[in-house]
Amino acid sequence: MKRVFWMALGMIGLVLGAIGAVIPLLPAFPFLLLAAVSFGKSSKRLHAWFTGTKLYKNNLHDFVQGRGMTWKTKIRIMCIVTLTMAFGFVMMGAVPVGRIILAGVWVFHVLYFCFKVKTKKNEDGAAIQEAI
C-alpha cells in the first residue's frame, strides 16, 4: 500500500513538474524533486527511469549531485516565486497577518537561494556573474 502511495505521489509530482517546465508561472523544481523522492521510495526501476529522463537531467541533476544552480536558474526561480507571492500578497489586503507571514517566507526564500544553494560554474569553469 505504501508503495502505491509513493508511486501515485511521484506521478503527480512528475505531471506537475512537466507542466511547470513549460508554463513559467508554475515552478517545476519542487515537483520534480517530489517525483524523484517518491519514485526512489516506490520502485528502483521507476526511479532509474526517472533519473534518466531529460526532464530530470535538465532541472534536477546538478542540484541533487550537490553542484548547485546557475545564477540564471536561481534568478528565474526567484522571479517566478516573487510574482506568485506578490499576487497572494495583493489578494491578502484584508489579512495583515497573512501578508506578514507571506513576506517572511519570501525573504527566507530569496536568502536561501542566494546564500545556501551553491552557484554552479559555467562550462568555462568561471562562476556566472549575472546581475539581477
Short mmCIF file of C-alpha atoms in Angstrom, two decimals:
data_model
loop_
_atom_site.label_atom_id
_atom_site.label_comp_id
_atom_site.label_asym_id
_atom_site.label_seq_id
_atom_site.Cartn_x
_atom_site.Cartn_y
_atom_site.Cartn_z
CA MET A 1 0.00 0.00 0.00
CA LYS A 2 2.83 2.41 0.82
CA ARG A 3 4.47 1.62 -2.49
CA VAL A 4 1.32 2.56 -4.40
CA PHE A 5 1.05 5.81 -2.41
CA TRP A 6 4.65 6.80 -3.24
CA MET A 7 4.19 5.85 -6.88
CA ALA A 8 1.00 7.94 -7.17
CA LEU A 9 2.66 10.88 -5.42
CA GLY A 10 5.61 10.56 -7.80
CA MET A 11 3.32 10.59 -10.83
CA ILE A 12 1.55 13.71 -9.54
CA GLY A 13 4.92 15.39 -9.00
CA LEU A 14 6.08 14.32 -12.46
CA VAL A 15 2.97 15.69 -14.19
CA LEU A 16 3.06 19.00 -12.30
CA GLY A 17 6.82 19.28 -12.86
CA ALA A 18 6.44 18.67 -16.59
CA ILE A 19 3.73 21.32 -16.76
CA GLY A 20 5.94 23.67 -14.73
CA ALA A 21 8.81 23.16 -17.17
CA VAL A 22 6.59 24.56 -19.92
CA ILE A 23 4.45 27.14 -18.08
CA PRO A 24 6.59 29.86 -16.49
CA LEU A 25 4.27 30.58 -13.56
CA LEU A 26 4.32 27.03 -12.16
CA PRO A 27 7.72 26.05 -10.70
CA ALA A 28 8.99 22.70 -11.98
CA PHE A 29 11.80 22.19 -9.48
CA PRO A 30 9.87 21.29 -6.29
CA PHE A 31 7.50 18.96 -8.12
CA LEU A 32 10.33 17.14 -9.88
CA LEU A 33 12.15 16.83 -6.56
CA LEU A 34 8.96 15.34 -5.10
CA ALA A 35 8.81 12.89 -8.01
CA ALA A 36 12.45 11.86 -7.53
CA VAL A 37 11.98 11.19 -3.82
CA SER A 38 8.66 9.42 -4.33
CA PHE A 39 9.95 7.22 -7.13
CA GLY A 40 13.00 6.39 -5.02
CA LYS A 41 10.71 5.13 -2.27
CA SER A 42 8.37 3.23 -4.56
CA SER A 43 10.44 1.39 -7.15
CA LYS A 44 14.11 1.13 -8.12
CA ARG A 45 13.15 0.64 -11.75
CA LEU A 46 10.85 3.67 -11.82
CA HIS A 47 13.49 5.79 -10.05
CA ALA A 48 16.14 4.68 -12.56
CA TRP A 49 13.83 5.57 -15.43
CA PHE A 50 13.03 9.00 -13.99
CA THR A 51 16.66 9.90 -13.28
CA GLY A 52 17.47 9.01 -16.88
CA THR A 53 14.93 11.39 -18.39
CA LYS A 54 15.86 14.70 -19.98
CA LEU A 55 13.41 16.47 -17.66
CA TYR A 56 15.34 15.26 -14.60
CA LYS A 57 18.76 15.93 -16.09
CA ASN A 58 17.89 19.47 -17.17
CA ASN A 59 16.18 20.54 -13.96
CA LEU A 60 17.41 18.48 -11.01
CA HIS A 61 20.56 16.51 -11.70
CA ASP A 62 23.15 19.14 -10.79
CA PHE A 63 21.30 20.21 -7.66
CA VAL A 64 20.91 16.63 -6.42
CA GLN A 65 24.59 15.95 -7.10
CA GLY A 66 25.48 18.94 -4.90
CA ARG A 67 26.76 21.09 -7.75
CA GLY A 68 24.12 23.78 -7.28
CA MET A 69 22.39 26.01 -9.83
CA THR A 70 23.49 28.72 -12.20
CA TRP A 71 22.65 32.32 -11.33
CA LYS A 72 20.31 32.34 -14.31
CA THR A 73 18.30 29.43 -12.85
CA LYS A 74 18.31 30.94 -9.37
CA ILE A 75 17.06 34.29 -10.65
CA ARG A 76 14.38 32.64 -12.79
CA ILE A 77 13.08 30.69 -9.78
CA MET A 78 13.19 33.74 -7.51
CA CYS A 79 11.31 35.85 -10.08
CA ILE A 80 8.57 33.26 -10.51
CA VAL A 81 8.17 32.88 -6.75
CA THR A 82 8.18 36.66 -6.30
CA LEU A 83 5.42 37.11 -8.88
CA THR A 84 3.36 34.31 -7.39
CA MET A 85 3.76 35.60 -3.85
CA ALA A 86 3.07 39.18 -4.94
CA PHE A 87 -0.30 38.02 -6.28
CA GLY A 88 -1.04 36.37 -2.93
CA PHE A 89 0.18 39.47 -1.10
CA VAL A 90 -2.22 41.69 -3.04
CA MET A 91 -5.10 39.26 -2.53
CA MET A 92 -4.50 39.31 1.26
CA GLY A 93 -5.21 43.03 1.55
CA ALA A 94 -7.64 42.47 4.43
CA VAL A 95 -5.40 39.97 6.25
CA PRO A 96 -2.32 41.81 7.59
CA VAL A 97 -1.01 38.76 9.47
CA GLY A 98 -1.13 36.75 6.25
CA ARG A 99 0.82 39.46 4.46
CA ILE A 100 3.49 39.46 7.18
CA ILE A 101 3.85 35.68 7.01
CA LEU A 102 3.99 35.72 3.21
CA ALA A 103 6.61 38.48 3.25
CA GLY A 104 8.69 36.49 5.75
CA VAL A 105 8.50 33.36 3.58
CA TRP A 106 9.53 35.41 0.55
CA VAL A 107 12.56 36.91 2.35
CA PHE A 108 13.62 33.45 3.57
CA HIS A 109 13.26 32.07 0.03
CA VAL A 110 15.44 34.79 -1.51
CA LEU A 111 18.10 34.49 1.20
CA TYR A 112 18.13 30.70 0.88
CA PHE A 113 18.65 30.77 -2.87
CA CYS A 114 21.29 33.49 -2.69
CA PHE A 115 23.37 32.14 0.18
CA LYS A 116 22.59 28.44 0.74
CA VAL A 117 22.18 26.96 -2.74
CA LYS A 118 25.57 26.63 -4.39
CA THR A 119 26.20 28.64 -7.52
CA LYS A 120 27.14 26.30 -10.33
CA LYS A 121 30.04 27.25 -12.54
CA ASN A 122 29.56 27.51 -16.28
CA GLU A 123 31.30 25.30 -18.86
CA ASP A 124 34.43 27.50 -18.88
CA GLY A 125 34.90 26.95 -15.13
CA ALA A 126 34.19 30.56 -14.18
CA ALA A 127 31.28 31.47 -11.92
CA ILE A 128 28.47 33.17 -13.75
CA GLN A 129 28.34 36.83 -12.76
CA GLU A 130 24.86 37.84 -13.88
CA ALA A 131 23.20 40.75 -12.13
CA ILE A 132 19.59 40.72 -11.06
#
